[in-house]
PDB file of C-alpha atoms in Angstrom:
ATOM      1  CA  LYS A 283      14.830  -1.572 -13.398  1.00 65.00           C
ATOM      2  CA  ASN A 284      11.787  -1.773 -11.579  1.00 82.00           C
ATOM      3  CA  GLU A 285       9.624  -5.014 -11.130  1.00 91.00           C
ATOM      4  CA  VAL A 286       6.393  -3.149 -11.799  1.00 94.00           C
ATOM      5  CA  GLU A 287       6.318  -0.037 -13.781  1.00 95.00           C
ATOM      6  CA  GLN A 288       3.385   2.360 -14.194  1.00 96.00           C
ATOM      7  CA  SER A 289       2.648   5.282 -16.757  1.00 95.00           C
ATOM      8  CA  PRO A 290       2.287   8.170 -16.786  1.00 96.00           C
ATOM      9  CA  GLN A 291       3.591   9.420 -13.742  1.00 95.00           C
ATOM     10  CA  ASN A 292       1.656  12.104 -13.508  1.00 96.00           C
ATOM     11  CA  LEU A 293      -2.105  12.938 -15.660  1.00 97.00           C
ATOM     12  CA  THR A 294      -4.192  15.747 -15.509  1.00 97.00           C
ATOM     13  CA  ALA A 295      -7.593  15.545 -17.714  1.00 96.00           C
ATOM     14  CA  GLN A 296     -10.590  17.727 -17.524  1.00 97.00           C
ATOM     15  CA  GLU A 297     -13.721  16.379 -15.886  1.00 97.00           C
ATOM     16  CA  GLY A 298     -15.770  14.102 -18.415  1.00 97.00           C
ATOM     17  CA  GLU A 299     -12.269  13.106 -19.705  1.00 97.00           C
ATOM     18  CA  PHE A 300     -11.651   9.011 -20.503  1.00 97.00           C
ATOM     19  CA  ILE A 301      -8.708   8.241 -18.360  1.00 97.00           C
ATOM     20  CA  THR A 302      -6.455   5.396 -18.394  1.00 98.00           C
ATOM     21  CA  ILE A 303      -3.177   4.287 -16.175  1.00 98.00           C
ATOM     22  CA  ASN A 304      -1.078   1.726 -17.643  1.00 98.00           C
ATOM     23  CA  CYS A 305       0.882  -0.813 -15.511  1.00 98.00           C
ATOM     24  CA  SER A 306       3.830  -3.413 -16.716  1.00 97.00           C
ATOM     25  CA  TYR A 307       5.533  -5.977 -14.742  1.00 96.00           C
ATOM     26  CA  SER A 308       8.625  -8.540 -14.849  1.00 94.00           C
ATOM     27  CA  VAL A 309       7.723 -10.864 -12.397  1.00 90.00           C
ATOM     28  CA  GLY A 310       5.517 -13.966 -11.873  1.00 89.00           C
ATOM     29  CA  ILE A 311       2.836 -13.097 -10.339  1.00 90.00           C
ATOM     30  CA  SER A 312      -0.519 -14.886  -8.803  1.00 88.00           C
ATOM     31  CA  ALA A 313      -2.529 -11.600  -8.973  1.00 91.00           C
ATOM     32  CA  LEU A 314      -2.548  -7.649  -9.360  1.00 94.00           C
ATOM     33  CA  HIS A 315      -4.033  -5.117  -7.110  1.00 95.00           C
ATOM     34  CA  TRP A 316      -4.936  -1.367  -8.638  1.00 97.00           C
ATOM     35  CA  LEU A 317      -4.577   0.752  -5.264  1.00 96.00           C
ATOM     36  CA  GLN A 318      -6.227   4.584  -4.192  1.00 96.00           C
ATOM     37  CA  GLN A 319      -4.803   6.667  -2.099  1.00 95.00           C
ATOM     38  CA  HIS A 320      -6.283  10.236  -1.845  1.00 89.00           C
ATOM     39  CA  PRO A 321      -4.592  13.766  -0.870  1.00 81.00           C
ATOM     40  CA  GLY A 322      -5.312  12.748   3.110  1.00 75.00           C
ATOM     41  CA  GLY A 323      -3.137   9.432   2.601  1.00 76.00           C
ATOM     42  CA  GLY A 324      -5.867   6.772   3.219  1.00 88.00           C
ATOM     43  CA  ILE A 325      -5.185   3.809   0.905  1.00 93.00           C
ATOM     44  CA  VAL A 326      -7.675   2.067  -0.506  1.00 93.00           C
ATOM     45  CA  SER A 327      -8.129  -1.797  -2.685  1.00 92.00           C
ATOM     46  CA  LEU A 328      -9.777  -1.013  -5.788  1.00 95.00           C
ATOM     47  CA  PHE A 329      -9.589  -4.199  -7.453  1.00 94.00           C
ATOM     48  CA  MET A 330      -7.660  -7.051  -7.514  1.00 92.00           C
ATOM     49  CA  LEU A 331      -7.735  -9.160 -10.408  1.00 92.00           C
ATOM     50  CA  SER A 332      -5.510 -12.388 -11.822  1.00 90.00           C
ATOM     51  CA  SER A 333      -6.999 -12.496 -15.506  1.00 92.00           C
ATOM     52  CA  GLY A 334      -9.669 -10.544 -18.139  1.00 93.00           C
ATOM     53  CA  LYS A 335     -11.207  -7.840 -16.430  1.00 96.00           C
ATOM     54  CA  LYS A 336     -13.858  -6.473 -13.619  1.00 95.00           C
ATOM     55  CA  LYS A 337     -15.759  -3.198 -13.676  1.00 96.00           C
ATOM     56  CA  HIS A 338     -17.001  -1.140 -10.669  1.00 94.00           C
ATOM     57  CA  GLY A 339     -18.955   1.920 -11.543  1.00 96.00           C
ATOM     58  CA  ARG A 340     -16.796   4.071 -13.883  1.00 97.00           C
ATOM     59  CA  LEU A 341     -13.696   2.328 -13.169  1.00 97.00           C
ATOM     60  CA  ILE A 342     -12.575  -0.775 -15.352  1.00 98.00           C
ATOM     61  CA  ALA A 343      -9.326  -3.015 -14.553  1.00 97.00           C
ATOM     62  CA  THR A 344      -8.115  -5.410 -17.274  1.00 97.00           C
ATOM     63  CA  ILE A 345      -5.041  -7.702 -17.144  1.00 97.00           C
ATOM     64  CA  ASN A 346      -2.927  -9.753 -19.753  1.00 96.00           C
ATOM     65  CA  ILE A 347      -1.208 -12.133 -18.271  1.00 93.00           C
ATOM     66  CA  GLN A 348       0.822 -13.265 -21.922  1.00 94.00           C
ATOM     67  CA  GLU A 349       2.291  -9.382 -22.086  1.00 95.00           C
ATOM     68  CA  LYS A 350       2.341  -8.737 -18.206  1.00 96.00           C
ATOM     69  CA  HIS A 351       0.618  -5.772 -18.444  1.00 97.00           C
ATOM     70  CA  SER A 352      -2.831  -4.180 -16.946  1.00 98.00           C
ATOM     71  CA  SER A 353      -4.324  -0.948 -17.542  1.00 98.00           C
ATOM     72  CA  LEU A 354      -7.312   1.261 -15.308  1.00 98.00           C
ATOM     73  CA  HIS A 355      -9.583   2.668 -16.812  1.00 98.00           C
ATOM     74  CA  ILE A 356     -12.071   5.689 -15.439  1.00 97.00           C
ATOM     75  CA  THR A 357     -14.912   6.794 -17.596  1.00 96.00           C
ATOM     76  CA  ALA A 358     -16.469  10.574 -17.150  1.00 96.00           C
ATOM     77  CA  SER A 359     -13.629  11.738 -14.808  1.00 97.00           C
ATOM     78  CA  HIS A 360     -14.868  13.652 -11.861  1.00 96.00           C
ATOM     79  CA  PRO A 361     -12.689  15.791  -9.827  1.00 96.00           C
ATOM     80  CA  ARG A 362     -12.954  13.453  -6.648  1.00 94.00           C
ATOM     81  CA  ASP A 363     -11.075  11.192  -9.005  1.00 96.00           C
ATOM     82  CA  SER A 364      -8.102  13.401  -8.043  1.00 96.00           C
ATOM     83  CA  ALA A 365      -5.349  10.736  -6.367  1.00 96.00           C
ATOM     84  CA  VAL A 366      -2.710   8.277  -6.626  1.00 96.00           C
ATOM     85  CA  TYR A 367      -3.619   5.576  -8.183  1.00 97.00           C
ATOM     86  CA  ILE A 368      -0.872   2.387  -7.298  1.00 96.00           C
ATOM     87  CA  CYS A 369      -0.364  -1.244  -9.334  1.00 96.00           C
ATOM     88  CA  ALA A 370       0.905  -3.831  -7.104  1.00 94.00           C
ATOM     89  CA  VAL A 371       1.592  -6.922  -7.730  1.00 93.00           C
ATOM     90  CA  SER A 372       1.298 -10.296  -5.228  1.00 88.00           C
ATOM     91  CA  ASN A 373       4.232 -12.599  -5.647  1.00 78.00           C
ATOM     92  CA  THR A 374       4.560 -14.994  -3.452  1.00 75.00           C
ATOM     93  CA  ASP A 375       3.040 -13.435  -0.340  1.00 74.00           C
ATOM     94  CA  LYS A 376       4.660 -10.112  -0.655  1.00 79.00           C
ATOM     95  CA  LEU A 377       3.264  -7.195  -2.321  1.00 87.00           C
ATOM     96  CA  ILE A 378       5.569  -5.737  -4.813  1.00 90.00           C
ATOM     97  CA  PHE A 379       4.687  -1.607  -5.681  1.00 93.00           C
ATOM     98  CA  GLY A 380       4.722   0.412  -8.337  1.00 93.00           C
ATOM     99  CA  THR A 381       5.454   4.172  -7.679  1.00 91.00           C
ATOM    100  CA  GLY A 382       1.849   5.318  -8.585  1.00 94.00           C
ATOM    101  CA  THR A 383       0.190   7.630 -11.014  1.00 96.00           C
ATOM    102  CA  ARG A 384      -0.639  11.201  -9.770  1.00 96.00           C
ATOM    103  CA  LEU A 385      -3.975  12.034 -11.207  1.00 97.00           C
ATOM    104  CA  GLN A 386      -5.511  15.445 -11.077  1.00 97.00           C
ATOM    105  CA  VAL A 387      -9.062  16.179 -12.860  1.00 97.00           C
ATOM    106  CA  PHE A 388      -9.866  19.679 -13.156  1.00 96.00           C
ATOM    107  CA  PRO A 389     -14.051  21.080 -13.040  1.00 95.00           C
TER     108      PRO A 389
ATOM    109  CA  ASP B  64     -17.084  -3.605  10.139  1.00 61.00           C
ATOM    110  CA  ALA B  65     -14.334  -2.123  11.580  1.00 80.00           C
ATOM    111  CA  GLY B  66     -11.087  -1.194   9.739  1.00 93.00           C
ATOM    112  CA  VAL B  67      -7.823  -1.587  10.370  1.00 96.00           C
ATOM    113  CA  ILE B  68      -7.369   0.848  13.447  1.00 97.00           C
ATOM    114  CA  GLN B  69      -3.357   2.593  13.584  1.00 97.00           C
ATOM    115  CA  SER B  70      -2.356   4.901  16.522  1.00 96.00           C
ATOM    116  CA  PRO B  71      -1.225   7.292  16.505  1.00 97.00           C
ATOM    117  CA  ARG B  72      -2.139   9.068  13.063  1.00 95.00           C
ATOM    118  CA  HIS B  73       0.801  11.696  13.680  1.00 96.00           C
ATOM    119  CA  GLU B  74       4.094  11.521  15.973  1.00 96.00           C
ATOM    120  CA  VAL B  75       6.602  13.818  16.051  1.00 97.00           C
ATOM    121  CA  THR B  76       9.675  13.186  18.303  1.00 95.00           C
ATOM    122  CA  GLU B  77      13.379  14.175  18.576  1.00 96.00           C
ATOM    123  CA  MET B  78      16.049  12.110  17.232  1.00 96.00           C
ATOM    124  CA  GLY B  79      17.498   9.376  19.751  1.00 96.00           C
ATOM    125  CA  GLN B  80      13.863   8.673  21.119  1.00 96.00           C
ATOM    126  CA  GLU B  81      11.886   5.588  21.251  1.00 97.00           C
ATOM    127  CA  VAL B  82       8.560   5.385  18.658  1.00 97.00           C
ATOM    128  CA  THR B  83       5.881   2.866  19.094  1.00 98.00           C
ATOM    129  CA  LEU B  84       3.103   2.557  16.533  1.00 98.00           C
ATOM    130  CA  ARG B  85       0.069   0.260  16.853  1.00 98.00           C
ATOM    131  CA  CYS B  86      -1.974  -1.667  14.892  1.00 98.00           C
ATOM    132  CA  LYS B  87      -5.606  -3.742  15.117  1.00 98.00           C
ATOM    133  CA  PRO B  88      -6.300  -5.568  11.766  1.00 97.00           C
ATOM    134  CA  ILE B  89      -9.281  -6.373  10.981  1.00 96.00           C
ATOM    135  CA  SER B  90     -10.907  -9.462  13.164  1.00 95.00           C
ATOM    136  CA  GLY B  91     -10.740 -12.712  11.315  1.00 92.00           C
ATOM    137  CA  HIS B  92      -8.119 -11.404   9.457  1.00 93.00           C
ATOM    138  CA  ASN B  93      -4.899 -13.813   9.710  1.00 91.00           C
ATOM    139  CA  SER B  94      -2.091 -11.865   7.799  1.00 92.00           C
ATOM    140  CA  LEU B  95      -0.345  -8.456   9.087  1.00 95.00           C
ATOM    141  CA  PHE B  96       1.728  -6.411   7.205  1.00 95.00           C
ATOM    142  CA  TRP B  97       3.798  -3.587   8.063  1.00 97.00           C
ATOM    143  CA  TYR B  98       4.647  -1.061   5.202  1.00 96.00           C
ATOM    144  CA  ARG B  99       6.480   2.344   4.913  1.00 96.00           C
ATOM    145  CA  GLN B 100       5.870   5.022   2.471  1.00 94.00           C
ATOM    146  CA  THR B 101       8.431   7.731   1.347  1.00 92.00           C
ATOM    147  CA  MET B 102       8.502  10.151  -1.732  1.00 87.00           C
ATOM    148  CA  MET B 103      11.711   8.570  -2.755  1.00 87.00           C
ATOM    149  CA  ARG B 104      10.897   5.121  -2.577  1.00 87.00           C
ATOM    150  CA  GLY B 105       7.115   4.937  -2.647  1.00 89.00           C
ATOM    151  CA  LEU B 106       5.565   2.341  -0.377  1.00 92.00           C
ATOM    152  CA  GLU B 107       7.879  -0.978   0.613  1.00 92.00           C
ATOM    153  CA  LEU B 108       7.067  -3.867   3.059  1.00 92.00           C
ATOM    154  CA  LEU B 109       8.366  -4.092   6.335  1.00 95.00           C
ATOM    155  CA  ILE B 110       7.253  -7.110   7.663  1.00 95.00           C
ATOM    156  CA  TYR B 111       4.647  -9.521   7.365  1.00 93.00           C
ATOM    157  CA  PHE B 112       2.734 -11.429   9.799  1.00 94.00           C
ATOM    158  CA  ASN B 113       0.686 -14.655   9.354  1.00 92.00           C
ATOM    159  CA  ASN B 114      -1.237 -16.161  12.591  1.00 92.00           C
ATOM    160  CA  ASN B 115       0.888 -13.767  14.583  1.00 94.00           C
ATOM    161  CA  VAL B 116       3.974 -15.427  13.352  1.00 93.00           C
ATOM    162  CA  PRO B 117       6.294 -12.877  11.590  1.00 93.00           C
ATOM    163  CA  ILE B 118       6.685 -14.747   8.374  1.00 91.00           C
ATOM    164  CA  ASP B 119       8.937 -12.304   6.054  1.00 89.00           C
ATOM    165  CA  ASP B 120      11.139 -10.109   8.110  1.00 91.00           C
ATOM    166  CA  SER B 121      13.530  -8.953   5.223  1.00 89.00           C
ATOM    167  CA  GLY B 122      12.208  -5.404   4.640  1.00 90.00           C
ATOM    168  CA  MET B 123      13.447  -4.381   8.093  1.00 93.00           C
ATOM    169  CA  PRO B 124      15.625  -1.598   7.327  1.00 86.00           C
ATOM    170  CA  GLU B 125      18.129  -2.532  10.621  1.00 83.00           C
ATOM    171  CA  ASP B 126      18.136  -3.015  14.186  1.00 89.00           C
ATOM    172  CA  ARG B 127      16.236  -0.325  15.431  1.00 95.00           C
ATOM    173  CA  PHE B 128      13.218  -1.381  14.110  1.00 96.00           C
ATOM    174  CA  SER B 129      11.339  -4.492  15.766  1.00 96.00           C
ATOM    175  CA  ALA B 130       7.592  -5.682  15.397  1.00 97.00           C
ATOM    176  CA  LYS B 131       5.305  -8.119  17.264  1.00 96.00           C
ATOM    177  CA  MET B 132       2.357  -9.432  17.310  1.00 97.00           C
ATOM    178  CA  PRO B 133       1.376 -10.694  20.821  1.00 96.00           C
ATOM    179  CA  ASN B 134      -1.914 -12.113  19.455  1.00 94.00           C
ATOM    180  CA  ALA B 135      -4.223 -12.128  16.421  1.00 94.00           C
ATOM    181  CA  SER B 136      -5.694  -8.139  17.369  1.00 95.00           C
ATOM    182  CA  PHE B 137      -2.890  -6.226  18.088  1.00 96.00           C
ATOM    183  CA  SER B 138       0.928  -5.249  16.200  1.00 98.00           C
ATOM    184  CA  THR B 139       3.086  -2.979  17.071  1.00 98.00           C
ATOM    185  CA  LEU B 140       6.331  -1.673  15.276  1.00 98.00           C
ATOM    186  CA  LYS B 141       8.662  -0.192  17.385  1.00 97.00           C
ATOM    187  CA  ILE B 142      11.975   2.055  16.450  1.00 97.00           C
ATOM    188  CA  GLN B 143      14.799   2.837  18.949  1.00 96.00           C
ATOM    189  CA  PRO B 144      16.674   4.896  18.654  1.00 95.00           C
ATOM    190  CA  SER B 145      14.848   7.262  15.790  1.00 96.00           C
ATOM    191  CA  GLU B 146      16.585   8.856  13.511  1.00 95.00           C
ATOM    192  CA  PRO B 147      15.133  12.002  11.014  1.00 96.00           C
ATOM    193  CA  ARG B 148      15.759   9.457   8.225  1.00 95.00           C
ATOM    194  CA  ASP B 149      12.648   7.253   9.671  1.00 96.00           C
ATOM    195  CA  SER B 150      10.366   9.731   9.124  1.00 96.00           C
ATOM    196  CA  ALA B 151       7.965   8.238   6.857  1.00 96.00           C
ATOM    197  CA  VAL B 152       3.832   7.166   6.529  1.00 96.00           C
ATOM    198  CA  TYR B 153       3.924   4.225   8.138  1.00 97.00           C
ATOM    199  CA  PHE B 154       1.318   1.684   6.899  1.00 97.00           C
ATOM    200  CA  CYS B 155      -0.856  -1.344   8.583  1.00 97.00           C
ATOM    201  CA  ALA B 156      -2.815  -3.928   6.527  1.00 95.00           C
ATOM    202  CA  SER B 157      -4.761  -7.219   6.954  1.00 94.00           C
ATOM    203  CA  SER B 158      -6.018  -9.773   4.938  1.00 91.00           C
ATOM    204  CA  ARG B 159      -7.559 -13.178   5.339  1.00 87.00           C
ATOM    205  CA  GLU B 160      -5.665 -16.396   5.013  1.00 74.00           C
ATOM    206  CA  ARG B 161      -2.552 -16.160   3.250  1.00 68.00           C
ATOM    207  CA  PRO B 162      -2.102 -12.854   0.974  1.00 62.00           C
ATOM    208  CA  THR B 163      -1.550 -14.367  -2.446  1.00 64.00           C
ATOM    209  CA  ASN B 164      -4.756 -13.470  -3.921  1.00 71.00           C
ATOM    210  CA  GLN B 165      -6.652 -11.710  -1.038  1.00 80.00           C
ATOM    211  CA  PRO B 166      -6.837  -8.087  -1.146  1.00 86.00           C
ATOM    212  CA  GLN B 167      -5.578  -5.907   1.531  1.00 90.00           C
ATOM    213  CA  HIS B 168      -7.029  -3.789   3.687  1.00 93.00           C
ATOM    214  CA  PHE B 169      -5.150  -0.484   4.660  1.00 94.00           C
ATOM    215  CA  GLY B 170      -5.149   1.514   8.000  1.00 95.00           C
ATOM    216  CA  ASP B 171      -5.056   5.337   7.392  1.00 94.00           C
ATOM    217  CA  GLY B 172      -1.501   5.342   8.515  1.00 96.00           C
ATOM    218  CA  THR B 173       0.677   6.985  11.049  1.00 97.00           C
ATOM    219  CA  ARG B 174       2.563  10.162   9.709  1.00 96.00           C
ATOM    220  CA  LEU B 175       6.474  10.029  11.746  1.00 97.00           C
ATOM    221  CA  SER B 176       8.427  13.158  11.592  1.00 97.00           C
ATOM    222  CA  ILE B 177      11.786  12.637  13.876  1.00 97.00           C
ATOM    223  CA  LEU B 178      13.566  16.195  14.409  1.00 95.00           C
TER     224      LEU B 178
END
């Protein structure tokens, strides 16, 4: 069993829809990261959080430490949100990655 | 502020050849990471440096892989001899201090194809 599990693996949505991507982990962590990888391949760090909730524009990330679960929400989705979203947890000095969720938003 | 700079962006070479990937971290960042990304295994940590010293190289696949960080502004990942199964995208990332609670900044990656 992977230490970091994401769901769904693939997600399609119509422009404007509210999107949720889930991440569960089974190890002790110091922080959880959400990363975005566009089709061109570059990886961008969206959020790093260890408790509660963070918001940046239309993106919201939440974490429940007791349940070892995090969610990434996208409000009013747009085709430019199409990307792979990767959850990763900091365990000691390492990042342990989930396998990613491929999101496609259609106009 | 320049981001993490990797070179080359693409490399195509024949098996058996030596491959050298290069990385310049963000100025002031003390930690540097080399990752490999494949369709089958996703993102995997190969090696991690802190203050130019290798801290964890347990992800380096085998002796054909080596990494150096001669100074705070430069690192290399070398594969010798290369094999087709080494084909992947290799990312370099850096962060301030030790990375436990610091975001990592990724380079654009090097897409490596070994024929």
